[in-house]
mmCIF file of C-alpha atoms in Angstrom:
data_model
loop_
_atom_site.group_PDB
_atom_site.id
_atom_site.type_symbol
_atom_site.label_atom_id
_atom_site.label_comp_id
_atom_site.label_asym_id
_atom_site.label_seq_id
_atom_site.Cartn_x
_atom_site.Cartn_y
_atom_site.Cartn_z
ATOM 1 C CA UNK W 1 -205.067 88.673 -89.921
ATOM 2 C CA UNK W 2 -203.359 88.299 -86.972
ATOM 3 C CA UNK W 3 -200.280 90.520 -88.060
ATOM 4 C CA UNK W 4 -199.909 94.251 -87.941
ATOM 5 C CA UNK W 5 -197.074 96.438 -89.663
ATOM 6 C CA UNK W 6 -197.462 98.362 -86.461
ATOM 7 C CA UNK W 7 -196.364 95.318 -84.462
ATOM 8 C CA UNK W 8 -192.784 94.401 -85.120
ATOM 9 C CA UNK W 9 -192.213 90.530 -86.604
ATOM 10 C CA UNK W 10 -192.332 88.728 -89.874
ATOM 11 C CA UNK W 11 -195.808 87.673 -90.082
ATOM 12 C CA UNK W 12 -194.624 84.311 -91.897
ATOM 13 C CA UNK W 13 -193.216 82.988 -88.551
ATOM 14 C CA UNK W 14 -194.506 82.691 -84.545
ATOM 15 C CA UNK W 15 -198.238 83.187 -83.775
ATOM 16 C CA UNK W 16 -199.047 85.361 -86.314
ATOM 17 C CA UNK W 17 -198.306 82.649 -88.623
ATOM 18 C CA UNK W 18 -200.036 79.942 -86.059
ATOM 19 C CA UNK W 19 -202.949 81.912 -86.500
ATOM 20 C CA UNK W 20 -203.443 82.875 -89.590
ATOM 21 C CA UNK W 21 -202.397 79.014 -90.876
ATOM 22 C CA UNK W 22 -205.213 77.823 -88.050
ATOM 23 C CA UNK W 23 -207.645 80.385 -89.518
ATOM 24 C CA UNK W 24 -207.539 78.689 -93.169
ATOM 25 C CA UNK W 25 -208.473 75.327 -91.332
ATOM 26 C CA UNK W 26 -211.747 76.647 -89.699
ATOM 27 C CA UNK W 27 -215.072 76.043 -91.605
ATOM 28 C CA UNK W 28 -215.829 79.598 -91.627
ATOM 29 C CA UNK W 29 -219.127 79.316 -93.320
ATOM 30 C CA UNK W 30 -220.414 76.582 -90.865
ATOM 31 C CA UNK W 31 -219.361 79.123 -87.736
ATOM 32 C CA UNK W 32 -221.604 81.704 -89.352
ATOM 33 C CA UNK W 33 -224.345 79.644 -89.857
ATOM 34 C CA UNK W 34 -224.125 78.367 -86.278
ATOM 35 C CA UNK W 35 -224.002 82.248 -85.010
ATOM 36 C CA UNK W 36 -226.919 83.330 -87.663
ATOM 37 C CA UNK W 37 -229.147 79.958 -85.829
ATOM 38 C CA UNK W 38 -228.550 81.826 -82.736
ATOM 39 C CA UNK W 39 -229.992 85.011 -83.851
ATOM 40 C CA UNK W 40 -233.336 84.897 -82.012
ATOM 41 C CA UNK W 41 -231.669 83.224 -78.558
ATOM 42 C CA UNK W 42 -232.438 85.502 -75.907
ATOM 43 C CA UNK W 43 -228.916 85.388 -74.061
ATOM 44 C CA UNK W 44 -227.394 85.723 -77.125
ATOM 45 C CA UNK W 45 -229.508 88.893 -78.435
ATOM 46 C CA UNK W 46 -228.561 90.376 -74.909
ATOM 47 C CA UNK W 47 -225.012 89.372 -75.328
ATOM 48 C CA UNK W 48 -225.273 91.206 -79.098
ATOM 49 C CA UNK W 49 -227.061 94.249 -77.750
ATOM 50 C CA UNK W 50 -224.738 94.760 -74.687
ATOM 51 C CA UNK W 51 -221.672 94.736 -77.169
ATOM 52 C CA UNK W 52 -223.447 97.103 -79.470
ATOM 53 C CA UNK W 53 -224.091 99.458 -76.150
ATOM 54 C CA UNK W 54 -222.406 102.494 -75.070
ATOM 55 C CA UNK W 55 -221.702 101.133 -71.444
ATOM 56 C CA UNK W 56 -219.723 98.489 -73.165
ATOM 57 C CA UNK W 57 -218.337 101.068 -75.727
ATOM 58 C CA UNK W 58 -217.571 102.865 -72.592
ATOM 59 C CA UNK W 59 -215.670 100.295 -70.444
ATOM 60 C CA UNK W 60 -213.710 99.380 -73.362
ATOM 61 C CA UNK W 61 -212.472 102.622 -73.903
ATOM 62 C CA UNK W 62 -211.787 103.208 -69.773
ATOM 63 C CA UNK W 63 -210.083 99.898 -70.093
ATOM 64 C CA UNK W 64 -207.845 100.414 -73.346
ATOM 65 C CA UNK W 65 -206.793 103.928 -71.758
ATOM 66 C CA UNK W 66 -205.397 102.812 -68.492
ATOM 67 C CA UNK W 67 -201.744 102.449 -68.237
ATOM 68 C CA UNK W 68 -202.331 98.839 -67.302
ATOM 69 C CA UNK W 69 -203.550 97.994 -70.937
ATOM 70 C CA UNK W 70 -200.784 99.962 -72.554
ATOM 71 C CA UNK W 71 -198.363 97.451 -70.890
ATOM 72 C CA UNK W 72 -200.146 94.650 -71.672
ATOM 73 C CA UNK W 73 -200.697 95.718 -74.998
ATOM 74 C CA UNK W 74 -197.166 96.721 -75.969
ATOM 75 C CA UNK W 75 -196.013 92.890 -74.761
ATOM 76 C CA UNK W 76 -198.602 91.364 -76.900
ATOM 77 C CA UNK W 77 -197.912 93.931 -79.826
ATOM 78 C CA UNK W 78 -194.167 93.398 -79.543
ATOM 79 C CA UNK W 79 -193.103 90.261 -78.120
ATOM 80 C CA UNK W 80 -196.494 88.430 -79.439
ATOM 81 C CA UNK W 81 -196.095 90.454 -82.566
ATOM 82 C CA UNK W 82 -200.109 90.050 -82.563
ATOM 83 C CA UNK W 83 -202.346 93.322 -83.041
ATOM 84 C CA UNK W 84 -205.220 93.079 -80.191
ATOM 85 C CA UNK W 85 -207.365 95.593 -81.706
ATOM 86 C CA UNK W 86 -207.538 94.536 -85.507
ATOM 87 C CA UNK W 87 -208.144 90.879 -84.498
ATOM 88 C CA UNK W 88 -210.661 92.034 -82.023
ATOM 89 C CA UNK W 89 -212.671 94.273 -84.797
ATOM 90 C CA UNK W 90 -212.428 90.839 -86.978
ATOM 91 C CA UNK W 91 -214.110 88.744 -84.579
ATOM 92 C CA UNK W 92 -216.957 91.481 -83.821
ATOM 93 C CA UNK W 93 -217.585 92.160 -87.055
ATOM 94 C CA UNK W 94 -217.513 88.471 -88.740
ATOM 95 C CA UNK W 95 -219.652 86.907 -85.983
ATOM 96 C CA UNK W 96 -221.628 89.337 -83.315
ATOM 97 C CA UNK W 97 -222.294 91.832 -85.677
ATOM 98 C CA UNK W 98 -224.083 89.447 -88.184
ATOM 99 C CA UNK W 99 -227.611 88.864 -87.545
ATOM 100 C CA UNK W 100 -227.047 85.919 -86.133
ATOM 101 C CA UNK W 101 -229.396 74.431 -78.174
ATOM 102 C CA UNK W 102 -229.425 77.981 -76.663
ATOM 103 C CA UNK W 103 -227.440 80.469 -74.953
ATOM 104 C CA UNK W 104 -223.683 81.169 -75.254
ATOM 105 C CA UNK W 105 -222.359 78.104 -74.202
ATOM 106 C CA UNK W 106 -224.665 76.126 -76.723
ATOM 107 C CA UNK W 107 -223.217 78.277 -79.346
ATOM 108 C CA UNK W 108 -219.757 77.970 -78.142
ATOM 109 C CA UNK W 109 -220.083 73.852 -77.992
ATOM 110 C CA UNK W 110 -221.427 74.165 -81.184
ATOM 111 C CA UNK W 111 -218.645 76.155 -82.920
ATOM 112 C CA UNK W 112 -216.435 73.853 -81.351
ATOM 113 C CA UNK W 113 -218.452 70.598 -83.058
ATOM 114 C CA UNK W 114 -217.274 71.861 -86.391
ATOM 115 C CA UNK W 115 -213.498 73.540 -85.759
ATOM 116 C CA UNK W 116 -210.894 70.516 -86.842
ATOM 117 C CA UNK W 117 -209.378 70.393 -83.585
ATOM 118 C CA UNK W 118 -207.137 67.706 -84.342
ATOM 119 C CA UNK W 119 -205.776 69.201 -87.644
ATOM 120 C CA UNK W 120 -205.124 72.733 -85.417
ATOM 121 C CA UNK W 121 -203.091 70.311 -82.970
ATOM 122 C CA UNK W 122 -201.277 68.899 -85.880
ATOM 123 C CA UNK W 123 -200.393 72.411 -87.393
ATOM 124 C CA UNK W 124 -199.412 73.695 -83.709
ATOM 125 C CA UNK W 125 -197.042 70.565 -83.156
ATOM 126 C CA UNK W 126 -195.427 71.029 -86.519
ATOM 127 C CA UNK W 127 -195.060 74.832 -86.035
ATOM 128 C CA UNK W 128 -193.631 75.093 -82.673
ATOM 129 C CA UNK W 129 -190.787 72.262 -83.635
ATOM 130 C CA UNK W 130 -189.697 74.186 -86.806
ATOM 131 C CA UNK W 131 -190.406 77.993 -85.841
ATOM 132 C CA UNK W 132 -187.821 79.350 -83.372
ATOM 133 C CA UNK W 133 -189.993 82.849 -83.221
ATOM 134 C CA UNK W 134 -193.099 80.578 -82.411
ATOM 135 C CA UNK W 135 -191.368 78.870 -79.511
ATOM 136 C CA UNK W 136 -189.944 82.224 -77.889
ATOM 137 C CA UNK W 137 -193.387 83.511 -78.384
ATOM 138 C CA UNK W 138 -195.173 80.966 -76.568
ATOM 139 C CA UNK W 139 -192.726 80.727 -74.255
ATOM 140 C CA UNK W 140 -192.970 84.585 -73.624
ATOM 141 C CA UNK W 141 -196.727 84.133 -73.120
ATOM 142 C CA UNK W 142 -196.147 81.473 -70.580
ATOM 143 C CA UNK W 143 -193.497 83.645 -68.764
ATOM 144 C CA UNK W 144 -194.261 85.643 -65.182
ATOM 145 C CA UNK W 145 -193.340 88.706 -66.839
ATOM 146 C CA UNK W 146 -196.578 88.136 -68.762
ATOM 147 C CA UNK W 147 -198.188 86.809 -65.915
ATOM 148 C CA UNK W 148 -197.870 89.820 -64.025
ATOM 149 C CA UNK W 149 -198.872 92.256 -66.833
ATOM 150 C CA UNK W 150 -202.478 90.278 -66.907
ATOM 151 C CA UNK W 151 -202.796 90.343 -63.387
ATOM 152 C CA UNK W 152 -202.271 94.069 -63.266
ATOM 153 C CA UNK W 153 -204.726 94.537 -65.830
ATOM 154 C CA UNK W 154 -207.311 92.404 -64.016
ATOM 155 C CA UNK W 155 -206.590 93.878 -60.554
ATOM 156 C CA UNK W 156 -206.153 97.628 -61.272
ATOM 157 C CA UNK W 157 -208.577 98.529 -63.818
ATOM 158 C CA UNK W 158 -212.346 98.943 -62.549
ATOM 159 C CA UNK W 159 -213.783 98.965 -65.983
ATOM 160 C CA UNK W 160 -211.731 95.666 -66.627
ATOM 161 C CA UNK W 161 -213.569 94.117 -63.825
ATOM 162 C CA UNK W 162 -217.258 95.697 -64.214
ATOM 163 C CA UNK W 163 -216.992 94.194 -67.858
ATOM 164 C CA UNK W 164 -215.988 90.870 -67.159
ATOM 165 C CA UNK W 165 -219.128 90.828 -64.137
ATOM 166 C CA UNK W 166 -221.338 91.927 -66.665
ATOM 167 C CA UNK W 167 -220.311 89.564 -69.377
ATOM 168 C CA UNK W 168 -220.673 86.504 -67.001
ATOM 169 C CA UNK W 169 -224.071 87.894 -66.272
ATOM 170 C CA UNK W 170 -225.259 87.815 -69.993
ATOM 171 C CA UNK W 171 -224.034 84.368 -70.023
ATOM 172 C CA UNK W 172 -220.361 84.240 -71.382
ATOM 173 C CA UNK W 173 -218.824 81.184 -69.323
ATOM 174 C CA UNK W 174 -215.436 83.414 -68.403
ATOM 175 C CA UNK W 175 -214.906 80.876 -65.587
ATOM 176 C CA UNK W 176 -214.644 78.346 -68.108
ATOM 177 C CA UNK W 177 -212.562 80.244 -70.337
ATOM 178 C CA UNK W 178 -210.197 81.036 -67.564
ATOM 179 C CA UNK W 179 -210.167 77.836 -66.994
ATOM 180 C CA UNK W 180 -208.608 77.069 -70.818
ATOM 181 C CA UNK W 181 -206.223 79.958 -70.956
ATOM 182 C CA UNK W 182 -204.252 78.985 -67.216
ATOM 183 C CA UNK W 183 -204.131 75.216 -68.349
ATOM 184 C CA UNK W 184 -202.965 76.451 -71.773
ATOM 185 C CA UNK W 185 -200.311 78.787 -70.274
ATOM 186 C CA UNK W 186 -199.269 76.646 -67.353
ATOM 187 C CA UNK W 187 -200.657 79.576 -65.264
ATOM 188 C CA UNK W 188 -201.320 78.588 -61.681
ATOM 189 C CA UNK W 189 -203.416 81.667 -61.164
ATOM 190 C CA UNK W 190 -205.686 83.027 -58.351
ATOM 191 C CA UNK W 191 -208.254 83.496 -60.563
ATOM 192 C CA UNK W 192 -211.211 85.722 -58.617
ATOM 193 C CA UNK W 193 -214.533 83.820 -59.069
ATOM 194 C CA UNK W 194 -217.088 85.991 -60.695
ATOM 195 C CA UNK W 195 -220.233 86.664 -58.981
#
């Protein structure tokens, strides 16, 4: 569930509703089978091991303890009405922690192949035209204020930079993900290219 009672808002509206309804359209059993099929992939194993490591946990703790993250999390919770911590645990608990083409990109492409993208687009188009709260939250995500908050987190928290470099070297296609985010939000961000 993408809505938390600690984050003000109505879970039957806005981004929380969009994500909760979208989750119902995803064929989770197929996604879980794809993840399991990558259990012996060296890149996937390296990423899974890293996410379970003390180094990863330490960097996440440093990021979460930063002022920049608290500002970012406050915006996400109070303006977008989403709970990042709860939903991050959902993803890692249901996919990476399950004993599980090749590599992280291969995993992503296989999962994309079973996602009903047109149904998700249709759901979004319907909800954005009928749900004022969703429209406000999407507008807030595309705002210069949110862009500044994200840039500040990215540029001022050393653990964030260290974590992104490590994930990049483990095969996570961060440049591709950044492009998707920039396109979706309409940001003309000067994303640093990761070495």
